[in-house]
PDB file of C-alpha atoms (C1' of nucleotides) in Angstrom:
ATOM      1  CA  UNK V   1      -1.879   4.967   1.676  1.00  0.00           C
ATOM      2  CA  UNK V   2       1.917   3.918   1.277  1.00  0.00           C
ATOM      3  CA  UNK V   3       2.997   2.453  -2.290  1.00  0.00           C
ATOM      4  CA  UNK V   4       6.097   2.011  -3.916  1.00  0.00           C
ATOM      5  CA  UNK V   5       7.504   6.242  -3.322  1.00  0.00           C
ATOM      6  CA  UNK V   6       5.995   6.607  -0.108  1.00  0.00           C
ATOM      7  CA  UNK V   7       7.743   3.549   1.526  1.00  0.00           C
ATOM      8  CA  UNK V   8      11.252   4.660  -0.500  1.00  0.00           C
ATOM      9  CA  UNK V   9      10.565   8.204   0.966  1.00  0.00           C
ATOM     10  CA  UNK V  10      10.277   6.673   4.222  1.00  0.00           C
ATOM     11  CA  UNK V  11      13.328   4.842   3.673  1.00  0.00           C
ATOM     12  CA  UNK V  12      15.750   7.165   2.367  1.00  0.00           C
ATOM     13  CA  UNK V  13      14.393   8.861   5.641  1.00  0.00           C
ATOM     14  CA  UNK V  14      15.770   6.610   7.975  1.00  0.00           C
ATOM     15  CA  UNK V  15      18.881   5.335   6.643  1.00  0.00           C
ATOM     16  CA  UNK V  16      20.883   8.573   7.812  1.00  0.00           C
ATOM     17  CA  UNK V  17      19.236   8.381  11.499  1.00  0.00           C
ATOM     18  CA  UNK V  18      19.522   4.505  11.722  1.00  0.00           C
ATOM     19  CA  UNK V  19      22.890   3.768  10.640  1.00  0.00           C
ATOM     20  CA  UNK V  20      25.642   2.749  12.641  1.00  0.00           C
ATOM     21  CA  UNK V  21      23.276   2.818  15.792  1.00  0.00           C
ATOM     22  CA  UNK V  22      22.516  -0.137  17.986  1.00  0.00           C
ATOM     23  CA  UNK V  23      18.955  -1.277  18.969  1.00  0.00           C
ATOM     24  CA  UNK V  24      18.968  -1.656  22.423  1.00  0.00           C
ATOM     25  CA  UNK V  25      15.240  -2.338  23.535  1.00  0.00           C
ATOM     26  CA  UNK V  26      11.847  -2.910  21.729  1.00  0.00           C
ATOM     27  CA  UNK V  27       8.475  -2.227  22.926  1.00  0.00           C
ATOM     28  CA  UNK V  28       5.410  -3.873  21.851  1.00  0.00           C
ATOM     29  CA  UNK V  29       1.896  -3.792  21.620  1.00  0.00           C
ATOM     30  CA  UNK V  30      -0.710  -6.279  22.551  1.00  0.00           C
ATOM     31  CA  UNK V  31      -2.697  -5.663  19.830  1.00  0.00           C
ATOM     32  CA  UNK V  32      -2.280  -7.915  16.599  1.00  0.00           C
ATOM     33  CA  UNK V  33      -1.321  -6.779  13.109  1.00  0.00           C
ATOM     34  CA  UNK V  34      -1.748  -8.443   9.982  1.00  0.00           C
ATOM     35  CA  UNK V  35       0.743 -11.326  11.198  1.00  0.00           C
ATOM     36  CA  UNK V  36       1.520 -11.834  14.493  1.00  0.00           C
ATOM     37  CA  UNK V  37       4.321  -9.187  16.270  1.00  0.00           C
ATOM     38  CA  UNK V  38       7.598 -11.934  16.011  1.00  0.00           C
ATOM     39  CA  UNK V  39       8.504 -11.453  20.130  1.00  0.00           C
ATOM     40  CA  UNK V  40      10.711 -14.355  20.163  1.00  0.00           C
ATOM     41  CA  UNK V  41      12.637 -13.338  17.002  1.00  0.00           C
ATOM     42  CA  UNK V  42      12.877  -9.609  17.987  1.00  0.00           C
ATOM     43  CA  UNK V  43      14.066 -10.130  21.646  1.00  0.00           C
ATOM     44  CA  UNK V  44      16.585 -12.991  19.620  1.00  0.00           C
ATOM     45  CA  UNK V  45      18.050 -11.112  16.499  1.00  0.00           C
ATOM     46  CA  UNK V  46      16.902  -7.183  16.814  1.00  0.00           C
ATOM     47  CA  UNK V  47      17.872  -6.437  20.489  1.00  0.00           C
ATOM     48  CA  UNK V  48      21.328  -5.160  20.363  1.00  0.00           C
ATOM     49  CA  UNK V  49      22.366  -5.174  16.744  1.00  0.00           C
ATOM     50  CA  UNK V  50      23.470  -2.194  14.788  1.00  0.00           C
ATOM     51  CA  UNK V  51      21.611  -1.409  11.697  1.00  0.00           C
ATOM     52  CA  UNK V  52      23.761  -1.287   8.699  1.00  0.00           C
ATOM     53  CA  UNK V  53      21.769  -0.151   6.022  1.00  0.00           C
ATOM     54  CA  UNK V  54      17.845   0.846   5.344  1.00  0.00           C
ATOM     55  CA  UNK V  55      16.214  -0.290   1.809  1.00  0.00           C
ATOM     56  CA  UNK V  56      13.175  -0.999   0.251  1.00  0.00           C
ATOM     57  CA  UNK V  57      12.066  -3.979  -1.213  1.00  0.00           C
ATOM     58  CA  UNK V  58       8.320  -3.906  -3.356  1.00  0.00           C
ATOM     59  CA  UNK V  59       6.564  -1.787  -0.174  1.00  0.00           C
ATOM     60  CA  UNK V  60       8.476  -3.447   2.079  1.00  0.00           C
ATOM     61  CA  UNK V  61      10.915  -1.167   4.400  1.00  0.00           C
ATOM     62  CA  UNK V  62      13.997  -3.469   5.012  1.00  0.00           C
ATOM     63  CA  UNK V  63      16.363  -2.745   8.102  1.00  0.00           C
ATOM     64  CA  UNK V  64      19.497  -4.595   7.818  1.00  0.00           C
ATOM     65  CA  UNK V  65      21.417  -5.400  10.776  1.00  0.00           C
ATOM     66  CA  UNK V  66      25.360  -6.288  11.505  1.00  0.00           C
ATOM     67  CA  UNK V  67      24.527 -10.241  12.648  1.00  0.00           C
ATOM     68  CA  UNK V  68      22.424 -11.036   8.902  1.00  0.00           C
ATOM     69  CA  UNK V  69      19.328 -10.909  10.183  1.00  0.00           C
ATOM     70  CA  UNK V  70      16.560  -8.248   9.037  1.00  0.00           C
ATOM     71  CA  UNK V  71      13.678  -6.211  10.146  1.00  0.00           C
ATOM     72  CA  UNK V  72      11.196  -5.658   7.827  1.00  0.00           C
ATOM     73  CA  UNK V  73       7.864  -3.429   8.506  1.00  0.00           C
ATOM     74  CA  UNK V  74       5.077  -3.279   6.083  1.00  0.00           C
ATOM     75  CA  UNK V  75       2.887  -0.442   6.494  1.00  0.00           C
ATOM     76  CA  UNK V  76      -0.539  -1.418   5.116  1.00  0.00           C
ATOM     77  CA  UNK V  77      -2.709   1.150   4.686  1.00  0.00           C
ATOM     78  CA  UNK V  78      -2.200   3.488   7.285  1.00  0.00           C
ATOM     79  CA  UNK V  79       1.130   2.667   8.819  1.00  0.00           C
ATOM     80  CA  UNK V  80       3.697   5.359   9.683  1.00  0.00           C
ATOM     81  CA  UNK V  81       7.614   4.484  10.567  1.00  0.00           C
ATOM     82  CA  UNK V  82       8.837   7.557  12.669  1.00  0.00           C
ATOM     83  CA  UNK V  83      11.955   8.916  14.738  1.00  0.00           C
ATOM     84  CA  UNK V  84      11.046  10.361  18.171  1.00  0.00           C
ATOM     85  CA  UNK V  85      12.625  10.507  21.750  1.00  0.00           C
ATOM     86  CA  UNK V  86      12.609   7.360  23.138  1.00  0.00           C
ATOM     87  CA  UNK V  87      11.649   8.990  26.088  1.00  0.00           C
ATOM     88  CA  UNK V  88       8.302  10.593  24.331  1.00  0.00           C
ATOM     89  CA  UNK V  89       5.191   8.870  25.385  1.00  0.00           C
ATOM     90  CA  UNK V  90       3.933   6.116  23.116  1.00  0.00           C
ATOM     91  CA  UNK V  91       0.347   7.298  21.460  1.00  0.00           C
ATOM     92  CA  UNK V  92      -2.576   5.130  20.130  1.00  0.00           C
ATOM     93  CA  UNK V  93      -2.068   2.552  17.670  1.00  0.00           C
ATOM     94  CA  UNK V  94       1.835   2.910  18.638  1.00  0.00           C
ATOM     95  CA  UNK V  95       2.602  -0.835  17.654  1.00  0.00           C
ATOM     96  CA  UNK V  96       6.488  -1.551  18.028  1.00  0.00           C
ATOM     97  CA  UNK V  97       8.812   1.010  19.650  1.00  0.00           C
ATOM     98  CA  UNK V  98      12.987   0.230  18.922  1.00  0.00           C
ATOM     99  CA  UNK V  99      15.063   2.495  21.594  1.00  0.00           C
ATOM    100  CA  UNK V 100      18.214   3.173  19.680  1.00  0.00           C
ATOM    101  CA  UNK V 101      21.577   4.004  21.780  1.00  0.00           C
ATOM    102  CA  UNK V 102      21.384   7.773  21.384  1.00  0.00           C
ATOM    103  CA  UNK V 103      17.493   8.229  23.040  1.00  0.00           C
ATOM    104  CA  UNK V 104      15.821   8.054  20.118  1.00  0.00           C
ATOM    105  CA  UNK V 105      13.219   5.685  19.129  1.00  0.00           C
ATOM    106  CA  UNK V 106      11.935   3.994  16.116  1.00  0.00           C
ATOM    107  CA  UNK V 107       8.352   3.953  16.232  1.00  0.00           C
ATOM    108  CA  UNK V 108       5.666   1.642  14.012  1.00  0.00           C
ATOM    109  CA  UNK V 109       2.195   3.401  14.313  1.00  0.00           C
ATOM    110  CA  UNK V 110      -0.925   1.699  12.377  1.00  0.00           C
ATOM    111  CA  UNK V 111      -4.426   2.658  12.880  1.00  0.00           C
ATOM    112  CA  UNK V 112      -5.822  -0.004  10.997  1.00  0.00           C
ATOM    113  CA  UNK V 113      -3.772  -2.496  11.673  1.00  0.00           C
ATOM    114  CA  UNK V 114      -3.086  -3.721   8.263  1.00  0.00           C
ATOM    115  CA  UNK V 115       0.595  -3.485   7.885  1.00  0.00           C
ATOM    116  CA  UNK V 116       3.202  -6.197   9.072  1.00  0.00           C
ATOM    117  CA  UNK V 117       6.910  -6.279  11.301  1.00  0.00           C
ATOM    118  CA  UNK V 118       8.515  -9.501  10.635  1.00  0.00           C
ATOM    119  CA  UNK V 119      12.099 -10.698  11.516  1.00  0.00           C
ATOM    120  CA  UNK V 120      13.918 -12.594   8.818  1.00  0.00           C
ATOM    121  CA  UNK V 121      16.454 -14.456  10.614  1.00  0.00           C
ATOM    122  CA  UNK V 122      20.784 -14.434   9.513  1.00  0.00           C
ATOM    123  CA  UNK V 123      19.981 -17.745   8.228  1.00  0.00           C
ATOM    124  CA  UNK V 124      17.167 -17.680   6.529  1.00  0.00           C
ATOM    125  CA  UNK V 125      16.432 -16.373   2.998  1.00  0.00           C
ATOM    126  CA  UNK V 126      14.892 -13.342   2.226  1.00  0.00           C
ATOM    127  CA  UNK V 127      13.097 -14.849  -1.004  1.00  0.00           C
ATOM    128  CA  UNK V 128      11.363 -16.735   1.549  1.00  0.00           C
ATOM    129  CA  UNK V 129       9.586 -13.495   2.698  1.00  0.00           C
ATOM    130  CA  UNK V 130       9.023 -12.175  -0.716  1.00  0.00           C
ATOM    131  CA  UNK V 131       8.581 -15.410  -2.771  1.00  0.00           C
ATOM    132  CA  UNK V 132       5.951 -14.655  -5.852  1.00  0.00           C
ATOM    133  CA  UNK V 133       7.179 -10.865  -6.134  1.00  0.00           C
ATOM    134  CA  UNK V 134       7.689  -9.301  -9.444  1.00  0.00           C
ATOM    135  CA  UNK V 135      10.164  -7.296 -10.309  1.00  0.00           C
ATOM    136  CA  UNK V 136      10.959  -3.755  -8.900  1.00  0.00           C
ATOM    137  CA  UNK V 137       9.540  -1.170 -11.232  1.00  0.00           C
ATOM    138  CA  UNK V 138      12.783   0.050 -12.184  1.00  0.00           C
ATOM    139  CA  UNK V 139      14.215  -3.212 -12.697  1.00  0.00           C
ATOM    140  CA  UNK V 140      15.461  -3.714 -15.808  1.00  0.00           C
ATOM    141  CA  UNK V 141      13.501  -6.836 -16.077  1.00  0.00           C
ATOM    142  CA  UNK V 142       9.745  -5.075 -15.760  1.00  0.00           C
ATOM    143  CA  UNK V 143       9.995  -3.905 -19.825  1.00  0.00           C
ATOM    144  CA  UNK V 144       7.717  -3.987 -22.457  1.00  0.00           C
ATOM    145  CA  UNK V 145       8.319  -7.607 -23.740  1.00  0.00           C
ATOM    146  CA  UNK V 146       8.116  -9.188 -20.323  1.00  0.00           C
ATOM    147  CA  UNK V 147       4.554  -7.296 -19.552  1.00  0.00           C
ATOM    148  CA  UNK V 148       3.508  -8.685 -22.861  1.00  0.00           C
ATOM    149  CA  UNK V 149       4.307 -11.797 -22.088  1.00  0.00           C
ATOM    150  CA  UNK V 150       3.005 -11.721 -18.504  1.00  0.00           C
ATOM    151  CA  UNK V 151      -0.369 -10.240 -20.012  1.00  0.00           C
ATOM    152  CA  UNK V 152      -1.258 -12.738 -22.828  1.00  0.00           C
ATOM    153  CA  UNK V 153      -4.178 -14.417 -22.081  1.00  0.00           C
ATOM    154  CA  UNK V 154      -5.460 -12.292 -19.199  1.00  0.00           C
ATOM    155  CA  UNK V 155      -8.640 -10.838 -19.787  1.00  0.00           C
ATOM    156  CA  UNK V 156      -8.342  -8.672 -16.659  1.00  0.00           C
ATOM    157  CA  UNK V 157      -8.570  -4.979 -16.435  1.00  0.00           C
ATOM    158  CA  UNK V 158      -4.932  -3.333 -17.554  1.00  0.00           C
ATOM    159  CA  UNK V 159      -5.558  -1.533 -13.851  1.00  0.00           C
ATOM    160  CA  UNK V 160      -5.710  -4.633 -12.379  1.00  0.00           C
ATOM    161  CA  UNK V 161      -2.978  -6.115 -13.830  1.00  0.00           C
ATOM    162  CA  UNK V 162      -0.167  -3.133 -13.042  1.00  0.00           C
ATOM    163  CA  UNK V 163      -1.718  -3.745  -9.665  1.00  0.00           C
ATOM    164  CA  UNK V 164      -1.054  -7.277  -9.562  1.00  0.00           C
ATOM    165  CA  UNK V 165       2.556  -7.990  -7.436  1.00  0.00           C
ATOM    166  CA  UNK V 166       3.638 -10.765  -8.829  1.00  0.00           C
ATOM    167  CA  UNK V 167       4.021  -9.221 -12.059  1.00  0.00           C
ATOM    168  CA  UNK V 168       5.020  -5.716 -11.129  1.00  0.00           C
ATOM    169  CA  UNK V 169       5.827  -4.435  -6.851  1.00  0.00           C
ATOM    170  CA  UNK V 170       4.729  -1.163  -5.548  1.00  0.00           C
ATOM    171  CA  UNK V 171       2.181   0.115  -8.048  1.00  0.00           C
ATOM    172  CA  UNK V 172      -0.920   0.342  -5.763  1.00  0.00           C
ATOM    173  CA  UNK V 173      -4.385   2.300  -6.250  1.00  0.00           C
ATOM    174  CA  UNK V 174      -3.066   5.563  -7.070  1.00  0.00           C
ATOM    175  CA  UNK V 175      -0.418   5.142  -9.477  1.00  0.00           C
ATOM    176  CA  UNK V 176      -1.914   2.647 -11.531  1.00  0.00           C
ATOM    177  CA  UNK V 177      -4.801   5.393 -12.800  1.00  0.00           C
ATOM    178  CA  UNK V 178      -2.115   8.213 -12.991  1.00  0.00           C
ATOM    179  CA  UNK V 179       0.023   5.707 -14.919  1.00  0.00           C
ATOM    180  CA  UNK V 180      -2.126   4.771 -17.023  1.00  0.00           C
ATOM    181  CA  UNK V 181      -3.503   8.309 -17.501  1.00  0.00           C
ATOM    182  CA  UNK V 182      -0.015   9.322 -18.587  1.00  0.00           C
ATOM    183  CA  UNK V 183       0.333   5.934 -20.950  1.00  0.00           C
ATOM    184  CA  UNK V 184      -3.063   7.311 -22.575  1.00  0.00           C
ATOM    185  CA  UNK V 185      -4.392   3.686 -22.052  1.00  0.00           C
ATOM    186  CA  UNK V 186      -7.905   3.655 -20.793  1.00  0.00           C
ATOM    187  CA  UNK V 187      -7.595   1.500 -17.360  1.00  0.00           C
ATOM    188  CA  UNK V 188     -10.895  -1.067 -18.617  1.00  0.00           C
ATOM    189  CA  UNK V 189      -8.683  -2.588 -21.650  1.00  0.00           C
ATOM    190  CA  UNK V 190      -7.848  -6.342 -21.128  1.00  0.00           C
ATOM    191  CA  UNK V 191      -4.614  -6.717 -20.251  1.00  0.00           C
ATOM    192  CA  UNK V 192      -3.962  -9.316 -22.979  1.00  0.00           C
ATOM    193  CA  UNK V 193      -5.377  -6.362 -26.066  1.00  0.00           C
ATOM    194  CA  UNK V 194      -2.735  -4.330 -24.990  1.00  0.00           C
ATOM    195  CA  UNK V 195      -0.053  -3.858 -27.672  1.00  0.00           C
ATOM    196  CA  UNK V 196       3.559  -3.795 -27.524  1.00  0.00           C
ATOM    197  CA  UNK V 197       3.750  -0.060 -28.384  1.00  0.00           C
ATOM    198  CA  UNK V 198       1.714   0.664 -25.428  1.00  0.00           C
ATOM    199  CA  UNK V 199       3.563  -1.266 -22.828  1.00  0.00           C
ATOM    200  CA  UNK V 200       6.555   0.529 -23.808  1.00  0.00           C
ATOM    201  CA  UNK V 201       4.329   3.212 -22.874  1.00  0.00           C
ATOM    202  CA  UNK V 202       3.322   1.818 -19.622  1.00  0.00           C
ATOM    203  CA  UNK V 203       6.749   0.679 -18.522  1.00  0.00           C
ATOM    204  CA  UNK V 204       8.191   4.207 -19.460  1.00  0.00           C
ATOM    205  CA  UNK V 205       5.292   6.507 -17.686  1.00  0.00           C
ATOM    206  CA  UNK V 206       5.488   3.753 -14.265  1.00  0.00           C
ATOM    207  CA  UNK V 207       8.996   4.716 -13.964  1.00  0.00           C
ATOM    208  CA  UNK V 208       8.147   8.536 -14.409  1.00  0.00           C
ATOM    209  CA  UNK V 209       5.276   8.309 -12.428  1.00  0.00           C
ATOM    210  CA  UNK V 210       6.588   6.900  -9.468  1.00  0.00           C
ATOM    211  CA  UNK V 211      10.177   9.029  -9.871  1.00  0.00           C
ATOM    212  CA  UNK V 212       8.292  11.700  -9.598  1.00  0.00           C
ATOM    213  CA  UNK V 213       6.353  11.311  -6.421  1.00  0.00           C
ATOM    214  CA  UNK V 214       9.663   9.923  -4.830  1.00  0.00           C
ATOM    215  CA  UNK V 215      10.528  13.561  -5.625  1.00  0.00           C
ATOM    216  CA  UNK V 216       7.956  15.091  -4.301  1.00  0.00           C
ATOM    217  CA  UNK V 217       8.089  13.169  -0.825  1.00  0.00           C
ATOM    218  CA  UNK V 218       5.491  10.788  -1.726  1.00  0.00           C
ATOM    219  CA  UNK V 219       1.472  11.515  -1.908  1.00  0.00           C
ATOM    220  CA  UNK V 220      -0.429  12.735   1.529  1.00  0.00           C
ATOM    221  CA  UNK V 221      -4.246  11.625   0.200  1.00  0.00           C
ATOM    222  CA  UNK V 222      -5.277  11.001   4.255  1.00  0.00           C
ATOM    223  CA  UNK V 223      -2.494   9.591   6.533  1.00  0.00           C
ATOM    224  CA  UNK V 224       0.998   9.682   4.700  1.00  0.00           C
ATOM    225  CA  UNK V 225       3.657  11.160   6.609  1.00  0.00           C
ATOM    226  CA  UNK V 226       7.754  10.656   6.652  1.00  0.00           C
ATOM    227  CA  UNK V 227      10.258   9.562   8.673  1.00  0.00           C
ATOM    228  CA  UNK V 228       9.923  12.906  10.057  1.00  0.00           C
ATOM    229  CA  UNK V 229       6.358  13.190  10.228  1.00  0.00           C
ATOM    230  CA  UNK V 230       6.094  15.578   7.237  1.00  0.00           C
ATOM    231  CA  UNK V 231       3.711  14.726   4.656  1.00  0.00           C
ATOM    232  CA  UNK V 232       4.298  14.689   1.206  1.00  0.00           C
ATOM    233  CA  UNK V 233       3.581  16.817  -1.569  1.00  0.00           C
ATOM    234  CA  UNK V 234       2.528  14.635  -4.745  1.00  0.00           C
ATOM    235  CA  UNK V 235      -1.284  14.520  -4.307  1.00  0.00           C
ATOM    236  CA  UNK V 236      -1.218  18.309  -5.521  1.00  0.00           C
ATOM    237  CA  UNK V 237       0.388  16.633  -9.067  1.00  0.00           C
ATOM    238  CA  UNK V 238      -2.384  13.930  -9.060  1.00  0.00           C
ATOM    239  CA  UNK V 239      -4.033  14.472 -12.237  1.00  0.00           C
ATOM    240  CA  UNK V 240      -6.848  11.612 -12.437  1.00  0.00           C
ATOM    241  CA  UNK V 241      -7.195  10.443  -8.864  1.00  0.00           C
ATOM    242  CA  UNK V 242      -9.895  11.339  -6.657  1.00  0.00           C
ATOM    243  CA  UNK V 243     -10.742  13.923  -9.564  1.00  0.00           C
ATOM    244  CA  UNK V 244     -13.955  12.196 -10.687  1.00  0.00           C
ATOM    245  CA  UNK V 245     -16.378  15.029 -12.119  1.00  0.00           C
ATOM    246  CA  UNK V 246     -13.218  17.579 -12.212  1.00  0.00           C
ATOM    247  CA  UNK V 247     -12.207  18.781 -16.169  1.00  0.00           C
ATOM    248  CA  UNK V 248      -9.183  16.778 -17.506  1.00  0.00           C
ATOM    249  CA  UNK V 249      -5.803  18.437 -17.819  1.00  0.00           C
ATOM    250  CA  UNK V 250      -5.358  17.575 -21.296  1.00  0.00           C
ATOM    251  CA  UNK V 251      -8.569  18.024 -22.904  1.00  0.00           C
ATOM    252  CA  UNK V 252     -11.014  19.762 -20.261  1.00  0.00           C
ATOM    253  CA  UNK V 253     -13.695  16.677 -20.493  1.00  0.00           C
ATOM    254  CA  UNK V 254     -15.041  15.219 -17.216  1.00  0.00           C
ATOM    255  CA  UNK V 255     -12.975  12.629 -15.389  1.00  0.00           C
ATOM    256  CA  UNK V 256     -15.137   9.273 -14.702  1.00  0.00           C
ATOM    257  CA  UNK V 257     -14.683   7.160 -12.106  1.00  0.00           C
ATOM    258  CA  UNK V 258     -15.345   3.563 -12.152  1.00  0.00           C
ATOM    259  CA  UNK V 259     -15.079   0.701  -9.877  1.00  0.00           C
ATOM    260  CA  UNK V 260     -12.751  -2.937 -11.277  1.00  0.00           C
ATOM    261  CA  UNK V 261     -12.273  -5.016  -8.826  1.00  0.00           C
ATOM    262  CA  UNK V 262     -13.616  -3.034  -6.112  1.00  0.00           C
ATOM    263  CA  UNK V 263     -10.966  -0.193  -6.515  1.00  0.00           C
ATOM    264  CA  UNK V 264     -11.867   3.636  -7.524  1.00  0.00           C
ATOM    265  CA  UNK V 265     -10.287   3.995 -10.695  1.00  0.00           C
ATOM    266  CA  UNK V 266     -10.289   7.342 -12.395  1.00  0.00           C
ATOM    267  CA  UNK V 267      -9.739   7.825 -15.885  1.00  0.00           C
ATOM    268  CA  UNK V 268     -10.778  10.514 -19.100  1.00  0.00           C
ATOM    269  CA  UNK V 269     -12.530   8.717 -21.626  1.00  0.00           C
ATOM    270  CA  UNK V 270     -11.493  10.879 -24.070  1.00  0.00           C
ATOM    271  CA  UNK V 271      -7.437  10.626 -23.731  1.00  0.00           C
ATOM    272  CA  UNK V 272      -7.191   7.040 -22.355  1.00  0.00           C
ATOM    273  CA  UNK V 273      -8.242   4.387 -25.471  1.00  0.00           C
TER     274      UNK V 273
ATOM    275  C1'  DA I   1      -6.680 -21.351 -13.502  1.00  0.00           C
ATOM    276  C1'  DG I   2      -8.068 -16.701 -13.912  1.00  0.00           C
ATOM    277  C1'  DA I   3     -10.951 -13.054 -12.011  1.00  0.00           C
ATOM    278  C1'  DT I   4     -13.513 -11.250  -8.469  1.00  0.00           C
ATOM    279  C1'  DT I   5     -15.151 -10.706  -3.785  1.00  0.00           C
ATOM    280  C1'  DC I   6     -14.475 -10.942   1.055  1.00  0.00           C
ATOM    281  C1'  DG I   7     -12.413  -9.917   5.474  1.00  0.00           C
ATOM    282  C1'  DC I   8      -9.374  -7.723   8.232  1.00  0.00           C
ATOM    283  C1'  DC I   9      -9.534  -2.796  10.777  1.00  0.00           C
ATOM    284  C1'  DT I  10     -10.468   2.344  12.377  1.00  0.00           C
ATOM    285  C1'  DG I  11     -11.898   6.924  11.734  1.00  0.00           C
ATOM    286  C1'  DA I  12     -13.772  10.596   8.893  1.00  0.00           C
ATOM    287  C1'  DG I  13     -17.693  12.270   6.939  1.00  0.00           C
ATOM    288  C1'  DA I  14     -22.565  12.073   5.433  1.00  0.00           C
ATOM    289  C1'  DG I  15     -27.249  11.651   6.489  1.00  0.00           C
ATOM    290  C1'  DC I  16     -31.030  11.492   9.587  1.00  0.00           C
TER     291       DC I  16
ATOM    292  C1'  DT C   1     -25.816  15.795  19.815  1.00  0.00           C
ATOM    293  C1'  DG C   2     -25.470  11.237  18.566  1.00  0.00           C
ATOM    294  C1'  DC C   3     -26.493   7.379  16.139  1.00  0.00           C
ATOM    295  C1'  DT C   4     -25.860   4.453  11.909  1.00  0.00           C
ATOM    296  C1'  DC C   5     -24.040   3.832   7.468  1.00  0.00           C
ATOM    297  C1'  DT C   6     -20.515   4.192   3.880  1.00  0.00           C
ATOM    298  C1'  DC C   7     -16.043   4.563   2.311  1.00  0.00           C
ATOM    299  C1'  DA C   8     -10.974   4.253   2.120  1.00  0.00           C
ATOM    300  C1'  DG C   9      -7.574   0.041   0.209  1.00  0.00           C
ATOM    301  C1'  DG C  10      -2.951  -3.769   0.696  1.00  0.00           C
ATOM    302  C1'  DC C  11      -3.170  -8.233   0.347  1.00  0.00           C
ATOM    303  C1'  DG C  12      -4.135 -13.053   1.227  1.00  0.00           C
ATOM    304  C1'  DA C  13      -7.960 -16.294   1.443  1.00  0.00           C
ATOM    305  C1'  DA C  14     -12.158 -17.758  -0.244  1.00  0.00           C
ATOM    306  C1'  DT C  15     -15.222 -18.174  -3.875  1.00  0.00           C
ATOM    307  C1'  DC C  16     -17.143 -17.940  -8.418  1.00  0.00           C
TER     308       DC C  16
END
DNA sequence: AGATTCGCCTGAGAGC
DNA sequence: TGCTCTCAGGCGAATC
C-alpha cells in the first residue's frame, strides 16, 4: 500500500526512462477510478509532449511535461506505475497506457480502483490540486514547534494525527506505528498531551523512518512493486507492523494491536508511553 | 468544529 | 469444491 517512499521509489524510477521522451498515444480504460479518467485533458495536453522531469508531491507521482501542463497519478491502495513494451498486451485492471516514442509504455494498473490520473493544465495551478496539504515530511517547515502548534487542542490519537494530510503528507498506516515506535510514544496519546521534547522526537524518527524505506525500495506488505516491477525490501525492517503477538525488538514483551479510527495500529506497551 | 465512521473496490484467506 | 464472510486501507463525504 503506497505511502510517502513507495511513491518516491516509484518516482526516482521513472525519471531516467521518462525523460526527454515524447508521449505519443494513451490508452484508456472504461472502468472508473476514484475521479473520473480526464479524456479530454489527456488527448489535449499529454498526447505529444515530452516529459521533462518526474517528482513527487505528498503520494502524488507528478510528470511534468515541456508545454506546463502535468500528469499526476495517485496510486491508492493498490496502484502500480510500470515501464513495459508498448507492444505487450494490456492485463486486468490495466487503467491508462502512455506509448512513449521509443516502444515503450507507461502503464497505470489498480486493482481496486482507488488511486487517481488527473491532468493539471499549463495554466492552471498546481495548489489547486493539492490545496489543504501539509508540508512534505522533510520540509523544513514540518518541525517540532509547528506539530505543537498544529496539535493543541486535538484530543485525537497521536496515530491519527501523523496520519492526518493536512498537517503532515505521506505518512500513511505503516509508518505512523513504526514512527511512533521509534519516537517511543505510545500511538493512543492525545495529540494535544504530547510535549515538545517528544515532537522533536517524532519529527526526527519520521524523517528516519521514511529515509530509510526510500532506501530500501519501499515496503512490499501485499502489492508494492517499482517502476520495474520489483518489490521492495522494507517490510523485512518493519518492527511493530503486522507484528501483533510477536516479542518486541527492544524489550521482548508482546506487541498489541489496536484499532483508532478503524486502522490496525501496532504498538509495545512497554517502550511506547 | 473535531473525531469517527462509511463507502468506494477486489482478491486473498479463513471457516464451514 | 465452493460458498460466504472478513479484512486490507487512502481519502473524501457523511455523520456523530
Amino acid at each position: 500500500m503506497p505511502e510517502l517512499p513507495e511513491v518516491e521509489v516509484v518516482c526516482r524510477g521513472l525519471l531516467p526512462h521518462l525523460k526527454g521522451r515524447t508521449i505519443k498515444k494513451i490508452k484508456l480504460s472504461s472502468q472508473k477510478l476514484r475521479l473520473p479518467l480526464p479524456r479530454k485533458l489527456l488527448q489535449r495536453w499529454v498526447v505529444e509532449a515530452v516529459v521533462v522531469a518526474v517528482r513527487r508531491r505528498a503520494k502524488f507521482c507528478v510528470i511534468e511535461l515541456d508545454n506546463g501542463a502535468r500528469l499526476v497519478f495517485h496510486l491508492g491502495m493498490t496502484g502500480r506505475l510500470g515501464l513495459f513494451q508498448a507492444a505487450s498486451a494490456l492485463i486486468k485492471h490495466d487503467h491508462c497506457s502512455c506509448a512513449m516514442d521509443n516502444g515503450m509504455a507507461l502503464r497505470f494498473n489498480d486493482v481496486r480502483r482507488f488511486g487517481s490520473v488527473q491532468v493539471v493544465s499549463p495554466d492552471a495551478e498546481e495548489e489547486d490540486l493539492f490545496a489543504g496539504l501539509g508540508p512534505e515530511p522533510f520540509a523544513r517547515e514540518f518541525a517540532a514547534d509547528y506539530a505543537m502548534k498544529r496539535a493543541a487542542g486535538r484530543q485525537q490519537p497521536v496515530k491519527n494525527f501523523l496520519m492526518d494530510n493536512r498537517v503532515v503528507v505521506g505518512i500513511g498506516n505503516i509508518y505512523a506505528s513504526e514512527i511512533l515506535f521509534e519516537a517511543g510514544i505510545s500511538p493512543v496519546r492525545p495529540a494535544r498531551e504530547v510535549s515538545m521534547g517528544e515532537w522533536e522526537q517524532v519529527v526526527r524518527q519520521a524523517r528516519a523512518v521514511l529515509k530509510r524505506a526510500i532506501q530500501a525500495g519501499g515496503s512490499t506488505i501485499s502489492d508494492f512493486v517499482n517502476s520495474s516491477g520489483q518489490p521492495g525490501y522494507f517490510q523485512l525492517q518493519l518492527k511493530v507492523y503486522g507484528r501483533a503477538g510477536q516479542p518486541c525488538m527492544i524489550c521482548g514483551g508482546a506487541i498489541t494491536k489496536e484499532v483508532l479510527a478503524g486502522r490496525a495500529t501496532f504498538f509495545c506497551e512497554h517502550c511506547q508511553q
